[in-house]
Amino acid sequence: MYVAVKGGERAIDNAHDWLAQERRGDPAVPELSVAQIREQMKLAVNRVMAEGSLYDPDLAALAIKQAQGDLIEAVFLIRAYRTTLPRFAASRPVETADMVVDRRISATFKDLPGGQVLGPTFDYTHRLLDFTLMAEAEGCDTGPEQGTPEPAIPVPHVTQFLNRDGLIEEAPHSDDPPPDLTREPLELPADRALRLQAITRGDEGFILSMAYSTQRGYGRTHAFVGELRIGKVAVTVDIPELGFAVEIGEINLTECETVNQFKGSRTEPPQFTRGYGLVFGQSERKSIAMSLVDRALRWNELGEDFTGSPAQDEEFVLSHCDNIQATGFLEHIKLPHYVDFQAELELVRRLRSEAQSQQEAAE
Amino acid sequence: MDDLQEPRKGWMSLLAKAPPQKLAALMPDLPEHALLRAPEIGAVMVQGRTGGTGAPFNLGEMTVTRCSVRLECGTVGHAWVQGRDKTHARRAALADALMQTPAAAEVATRVLAPLQAEAAQARSTRAAKAATTKVDFFTMVRGEDK
């Protein structure tokens, strides 16, 4: 039974007005602009783009402002907006081998063509609060060494080197159109393409914990970071009205490829296997985590044993990694359930009175 | 038309990637034109490849604005540009059309060349910054080497 209840309108309006006031905070403090968030809260913007599954730094910054910095709320706003956009086309798959890298490191090879490029990283910082950032006149220091301008040369993928000796599994090229979980409801078992789509837009915290659980032994995959790269790639689209493909823009991506120890199985020879992570923006933690979870979920196709670990269980991972789905279901229980609860109340009262009368009868 | 295809890919891509304000500054006055398709905001699903080289998968969407125009002479120009800036798409479509007319040489020098220079500059500055963070490994001299 559903009973429509009215009467909350004025309270809701007032609550929203107050929300707007709270968002603004102390009017004596200058208001944040969307451009400031976009430029100075870049990693939050990246996260909202990745989990919102829409690459648009301005919109992600706006969503963060509107959500008062609640990133899951911001992701929700982006997801809602995304559904209003007509889909013009699918791009050609981006060529990460041609990425103009800001950062590119390998944990498996010290000396590799293109070198270890640290880029703008938090690694090697001491994680001490920098109180100069709090001072009014922010230390406008000299910035990094400029270096001599040089042509941006693409650097080869690390896994190529292992591929040459047949020591690592191939990623066979194909052009099969991938399934799209924004168009078709998720169905299990899912193929790898669908899993990757779900994980790349999944909640960073969830994916991180799943990946961590594999490192602690729940579906261990013995991963090394073969390569981690962050940088810009061109997005190429076949333009229907022209009949040829054009690069219509550039996006920042983080790509992680793990090299995993593999003793061989019933179906595969001993060789290194691979896990893959690719995420919008500079999202290093997420992309490493993604590649670990991707690898753990591949147990079946590699003929490994299912140990019952959560990270190996695609139903568990794929059904719970989306923070908008999770938030929606979690938070709906705070909304009026008066009728449901009334029914529960009736039931408990009846059971109690029955129990009581039975007890009295027994005495 | 086919000889035009390669250069056209190049200028369309340059116009699409140009910062909208910069393009507006370089093309303040728009020629007379009709809109065949008014600037329209939508999305393109960006695909990646498993392992960088394998089967494609859907990575997520990006915002895109497209526009088609016809100049008075009848030449048609198209644009697909990243983001949601309608004036960007319109200018890019107009520049695409103009590049197929006798005005091409002028547009190339006045609009495309500065955009090209700026893009190249931005790329090489960033590459130089990245190069300064490249690690130079060296081995400590050990006693027995002396």
PDB file of N, CA, C and O in Angstrom, chain B residues 38-75:
ATOM      1  N   ALA B  38      22.651  23.819 -35.861  1.00  0.00           N
ATOM      2  CA  ALA B  38      22.993  24.747 -34.784  1.00  0.00           C
ATOM      3  C   ALA B  38      23.881  24.027 -33.779  1.00  0.00           C
ATOM      4  O   ALA B  38      23.768  22.806 -33.628  1.00  0.00           O
ATOM      5  N   PRO B  39      24.787  24.748 -33.108  1.00  0.00           N
ATOM      6  CA  PRO B  39      25.685  24.091 -32.146  1.00  0.00           C
ATOM      7  C   PRO B  39      24.891  23.233 -31.167  1.00  0.00           C
ATOM      8  O   PRO B  39      23.909  23.699 -30.583  1.00  0.00           O
ATOM      9  N   GLU B  40      25.304  22.002 -31.032  1.00  0.00           N
ATOM     10  CA  GLU B  40      24.559  21.025 -30.233  1.00  0.00           C
ATOM     11  C   GLU B  40      25.534  20.322 -29.292  1.00  0.00           C
ATOM     12  O   GLU B  40      26.591  19.866 -29.719  1.00  0.00           O
ATOM     13  N   ILE B  41      25.153  20.268 -28.012  1.00  0.00           N
ATOM     14  CA  ILE B  41      26.015  19.635 -27.009  1.00  0.00           C
ATOM     15  C   ILE B  41      25.596  18.187 -26.820  1.00  0.00           C
ATOM     16  O   ILE B  41      24.412  17.888 -26.706  1.00  0.00           O
ATOM     17  N   GLY B  42      26.588  17.307 -26.786  1.00  0.00           N
ATOM     18  CA  GLY B  42      26.306  15.894 -26.576  1.00  0.00           C
ATOM     19  C   GLY B  42      27.526  15.206 -26.010  1.00  0.00           C
ATOM     20  O   GLY B  42      28.426  15.862 -25.468  1.00  0.00           O
ATOM     21  N   ALA B  43      27.548  13.898 -26.142  1.00  0.00           N
ATOM     22  CA  ALA B  43      28.651  13.138 -25.568  1.00  0.00           C
ATOM     23  C   ALA B  43      29.221  12.157 -26.579  1.00  0.00           C
ATOM     24  O   ALA B  43      28.522  11.706 -27.480  1.00  0.00           O
ATOM     25  N   VAL B  44      30.501  11.884 -26.414  1.00  0.00           N
ATOM     26  CA  VAL B  44      31.152  10.820 -27.167  1.00  0.00           C
ATOM     27  C   VAL B  44      31.655   9.804 -26.154  1.00  0.00           C
ATOM     28  O   VAL B  44      32.225  10.180 -25.137  1.00  0.00           O
ATOM     29  N   MET B  45      31.378   8.549 -26.383  1.00  0.00           N
ATOM     30  CA  MET B  45      31.894   7.509 -25.496  1.00  0.00           C
ATOM     31  C   MET B  45      33.341   7.224 -25.875  1.00  0.00           C
ATOM     32  O   MET B  45      33.619   6.818 -26.997  1.00  0.00           O
ATOM     33  N   VAL B  46      34.248   7.495 -24.938  1.00  0.00           N
ATOM     34  CA  VAL B  46      35.666   7.275 -25.191  1.00  0.00           C
ATOM     35  C   VAL B  46      35.996   5.812 -24.891  1.00  0.00           C
ATOM     36  O   VAL B  46      35.610   5.282 -23.854  1.00  0.00           O
ATOM     37  N   GLN B  47      36.684   5.194 -25.836  1.00  0.00           N
ATOM     38  CA  GLN B  47      37.075   3.798 -25.632  1.00  0.00           C
ATOM     39  C   GLN B  47      38.560   3.675 -25.352  1.00  0.00           C
ATOM     40  O   GLN B  47      39.355   4.477 -25.825  1.00  0.00           O
ATOM     41  N   GLY B  48      38.892   2.682 -24.573  1.00  0.00           N
ATOM     42  CA  GLY B  48      40.291   2.320 -24.359  1.00  0.00           C
ATOM     43  C   GLY B  48      40.495   0.918 -24.897  1.00  0.00           C
ATOM     44  O   GLY B  48      39.569   0.319 -25.453  1.00  0.00           O
ATOM     45  N   ARG B  49      41.724   0.416 -24.756  1.00  0.00           N
ATOM     46  CA  ARG B  49      41.987  -0.968 -25.157  1.00  0.00           C
ATOM     47  C   ARG B  49      42.565  -1.733 -23.983  1.00  0.00           C
ATOM     48  O   ARG B  49      43.476  -1.235 -23.323  1.00  0.00           O
ATOM     49  N   THR B  50      42.061  -2.915 -23.760  1.00  0.00           N
ATOM     50  CA  THR B  50      42.585  -3.776 -22.707  1.00  0.00           C
ATOM     51  C   THR B  50      44.086  -3.963 -22.894  1.00  0.00           C
ATOM     52  O   THR B  50      44.512  -4.339 -23.985  1.00  0.00           O
ATOM     53  N   GLY B  51      44.842  -3.677 -21.859  1.00  0.00           N
ATOM     54  CA  GLY B  51      46.287  -3.841 -21.963  1.00  0.00           C
ATOM     55  C   GLY B  51      46.932  -2.848 -22.928  1.00  0.00           C
ATOM     56  O   GLY B  51      48.075  -3.028 -23.315  1.00  0.00           O
ATOM     57  N   GLY B  52      46.192  -1.817 -23.332  1.00  0.00           N
ATOM     58  CA  GLY B  52      46.744  -0.802 -24.227  1.00  0.00           C
ATOM     59  C   GLY B  52      46.679  -1.204 -25.693  1.00  0.00           C
ATOM     60  O   GLY B  52      46.719  -0.348 -26.578  1.00  0.00           O
ATOM     61  N   THR B  53      46.601  -2.523 -25.958  1.00  0.00           N
ATOM     62  CA  THR B  53      46.650  -2.975 -27.351  1.00  0.00           C
ATOM     63  C   THR B  53      45.538  -3.963 -27.710  1.00  0.00           C
ATOM     64  O   THR B  53      45.369  -4.295 -28.870  1.00  0.00           O
ATOM     65  N   GLY B  54      44.801  -4.433 -26.690  1.00  0.00           N
ATOM     66  CA  GLY B  54      43.857  -5.531 -26.925  1.00  0.00           C
ATOM     67  C   GLY B  54      42.472  -5.086 -27.343  1.00  0.00           C
ATOM     68  O   GLY B  54      42.302  -4.151 -28.132  1.00  0.00           O
ATOM     69  N   ALA B  55      41.476  -5.768 -26.807  1.00  0.00           N
ATOM     70  CA  ALA B  55      40.089  -5.515 -27.190  1.00  0.00           C
ATOM     71  C   ALA B  55      39.606  -4.190 -26.600  1.00  0.00           C
ATOM     72  O   ALA B  55      40.005  -3.814 -25.510  1.00  0.00           O
ATOM     73  N   PRO B  56      38.753  -3.473 -27.343  1.00  0.00           N
ATOM     74  CA  PRO B  56      38.262  -2.190 -26.826  1.00  0.00           C
ATOM     75  C   PRO B  56      37.293  -2.352 -25.656  1.00  0.00           C
ATOM     76  O   PRO B  56      36.616  -3.367 -25.547  1.00  0.00           O
ATOM     77  N   PHE B  57      37.270  -1.344 -24.777  1.00  0.00           N
ATOM     78  CA  PHE B  57      36.247  -1.271 -23.731  1.00  0.00           C
ATOM     79  C   PHE B  57      35.846   0.184 -23.559  1.00  0.00           C
ATOM     80  O   PHE B  57      36.562   1.088 -23.976  1.00  0.00           O
ATOM     81  N   ASN B  58      34.678   0.396 -22.958  1.00  0.00           N
ATOM     82  CA  ASN B  58      34.175   1.753 -22.777  1.00  0.00           C
ATOM     83  C   ASN B  58      34.746   2.364 -21.508  1.00  0.00           C
ATOM     84  O   ASN B  58      34.526   1.867 -20.409  1.00  0.00           O
ATOM     85  N   LEU B  59      35.474   3.459 -21.685  1.00  0.00           N
ATOM     86  CA  LEU B  59      36.166   4.096 -20.568  1.00  0.00           C
ATOM     87  C   LEU B  59      35.257   5.110 -19.875  1.00  0.00           C
ATOM     88  O   LEU B  59      35.303   5.275 -18.661  1.00  0.00           O
ATOM     89  N   GLY B  60      34.459   5.803 -20.631  1.00  0.00           N
ATOM     90  CA  GLY B  60      33.594   6.851 -20.086  1.00  0.00           C
ATOM     91  C   GLY B  60      33.347   7.870 -21.175  1.00  0.00           C
ATOM     92  O   GLY B  60      33.992   7.813 -22.224  1.00  0.00           O
ATOM     93  N   GLU B  61      32.395   8.767 -20.933  1.00  0.00           N
ATOM     94  CA  GLU B  61      32.060   9.719 -21.982  1.00  0.00           C
ATOM     95  C   GLU B  61      32.809  11.034 -21.819  1.00  0.00           C
ATOM     96  O   GLU B  61      33.369  11.302 -20.762  1.00  0.00           O
ATOM     97  N   MET B  62      32.815  11.837 -22.857  1.00  0.00           N
ATOM     98  CA  MET B  62      33.292  13.210 -22.743  1.00  0.00           C
ATOM     99  C   MET B  62      32.289  14.123 -23.433  1.00  0.00           C
ATOM    100  O   MET B  62      31.569  13.675 -24.335  1.00  0.00           O
ATOM    101  N   THR B  63      32.235  15.372 -22.982  1.00  0.00           N
ATOM    102  CA  THR B  63      31.299  16.293 -23.617  1.00  0.00           C
ATOM    103  C   THR B  63      31.885  16.781 -24.935  1.00  0.00           C
ATOM    104  O   THR B  63      33.094  16.972 -25.069  1.00  0.00           O
ATOM    105  N   VAL B  64      31.007  16.952 -25.894  1.00  0.00           N
ATOM    106  CA  VAL B  64      31.402  17.362 -27.245  1.00  0.00           C
ATOM    107  C   VAL B  64      30.324  18.307 -27.774  1.00  0.00           C
ATOM    108  O   VAL B  64      29.139  18.139 -27.479  1.00  0.00           O
ATOM    109  N   THR B  65      30.730  19.308 -28.531  1.00  0.00           N
ATOM    110  CA  THR B  65      29.762  20.178 -29.197  1.00  0.00           C
ATOM    111  C   THR B  65      30.008  20.104 -30.702  1.00  0.00           C
ATOM    112  O   THR B  65      31.163  20.160 -31.142  1.00  0.00           O
ATOM    113  N   ARG B  66      28.943  19.941 -31.460  1.00  0.00           N
ATOM    114  CA  ARG B  66      29.120  19.864 -32.910  1.00  0.00           C
ATOM    115  C   ARG B  66      28.269  20.939 -33.584  1.00  0.00           C
ATOM    116  O   ARG B  66      27.265  21.408 -33.026  1.00  0.00           O
ATOM    117  N   CYS B  67      28.701  21.311 -34.774  1.00  0.00           N
ATOM    118  CA  CYS B  67      28.028  22.394 -35.479  1.00  0.00           C
ATOM    119  C   CYS B  67      28.356  22.280 -36.965  1.00  0.00           C
ATOM    120  O   CYS B  67      29.453  21.858 -37.331  1.00  0.00           O
ATOM    121  N   SER B  68      27.393  22.611 -37.819  1.00  0.00           N
ATOM    122  CA  SER B  68      27.649  22.646 -39.259  1.00  0.00           C
ATOM    123  C   SER B  68      27.120  23.961 -39.821  1.00  0.00           C
ATOM    124  O   SER B  68      26.016  24.386 -39.467  1.00  0.00           O
ATOM    125  N   VAL B  69      27.920  24.577 -40.683  1.00  0.00           N
ATOM    126  CA  VAL B  69      27.531  25.882 -41.244  1.00  0.00           C
ATOM    127  C   VAL B  69      27.675  25.870 -42.774  1.00  0.00           C
ATOM    128  O   VAL B  69      28.391  25.037 -43.327  1.00  0.00           O
ATOM    129  N   ARG B  70      26.982  26.819 -43.415  1.00  0.00           N
ATOM    130  CA  ARG B  70      27.163  27.006 -44.858  1.00  0.00           C
ATOM    131  C   ARG B  70      27.428  28.473 -45.111  1.00  0.00           C
ATOM    132  O   ARG B  70      26.665  29.340 -44.672  1.00  0.00           O
ATOM    133  N   LEU B  71      28.535  28.735 -45.800  1.00  0.00           N
ATOM    134  CA  LEU B  71      28.853  30.118 -46.150  1.00  0.00           C
ATOM    135  C   LEU B  71      27.937  30.572 -47.284  1.00  0.00           C
ATOM    136  O   LEU B  71      27.265  29.752 -47.916  1.00  0.00           O
ATOM    137  N   GLU B  72      27.964  31.878 -47.558  1.00  0.00           N
ATOM    138  CA  GLU B  72      27.109  32.399 -48.624  1.00  0.00           C
ATOM    139  C   GLU B  72      27.449  31.798 -49.984  1.00  0.00           C
ATOM    140  O   GLU B  72      26.591  31.629 -50.833  1.00  0.00           O
ATOM    141  N   CYS B  73      28.740  31.457 -50.159  1.00  0.00           N
ATOM    142  CA  CYS B  73      29.158  30.847 -51.420  1.00  0.00           C
ATOM    143  C   CYS B  73      28.721  29.396 -51.541  1.00  0.00           C
ATOM    144  O   CYS B  73      28.939  28.741 -52.561  1.00  0.00           O
ATOM    145  N   GLY B  74      28.146  28.857 -50.453  1.00  0.00           N
ATOM    146  CA  GLY B  74      27.652  27.485 -50.501  1.00  0.00           C
ATOM    147  C   GLY B  74      28.587  26.467 -49.856  1.00  0.00           C
ATOM    148  O   GLY B  74      28.224  25.309 -49.694  1.00  0.00           O
ATOM    149  N   THR B  75      29.804  26.898 -49.499  1.00  0.00           N
ATOM    150  CA  THR B  75      30.748  25.955 -48.885  1.00  0.00           C
ATOM    151  C   THR B  75      30.273  25.567 -47.484  1.00  0.00           C
ATOM    152  O   THR B  75      29.850  26.418 -46.704  1.00  0.00           O
TER     153      THR B  75
END
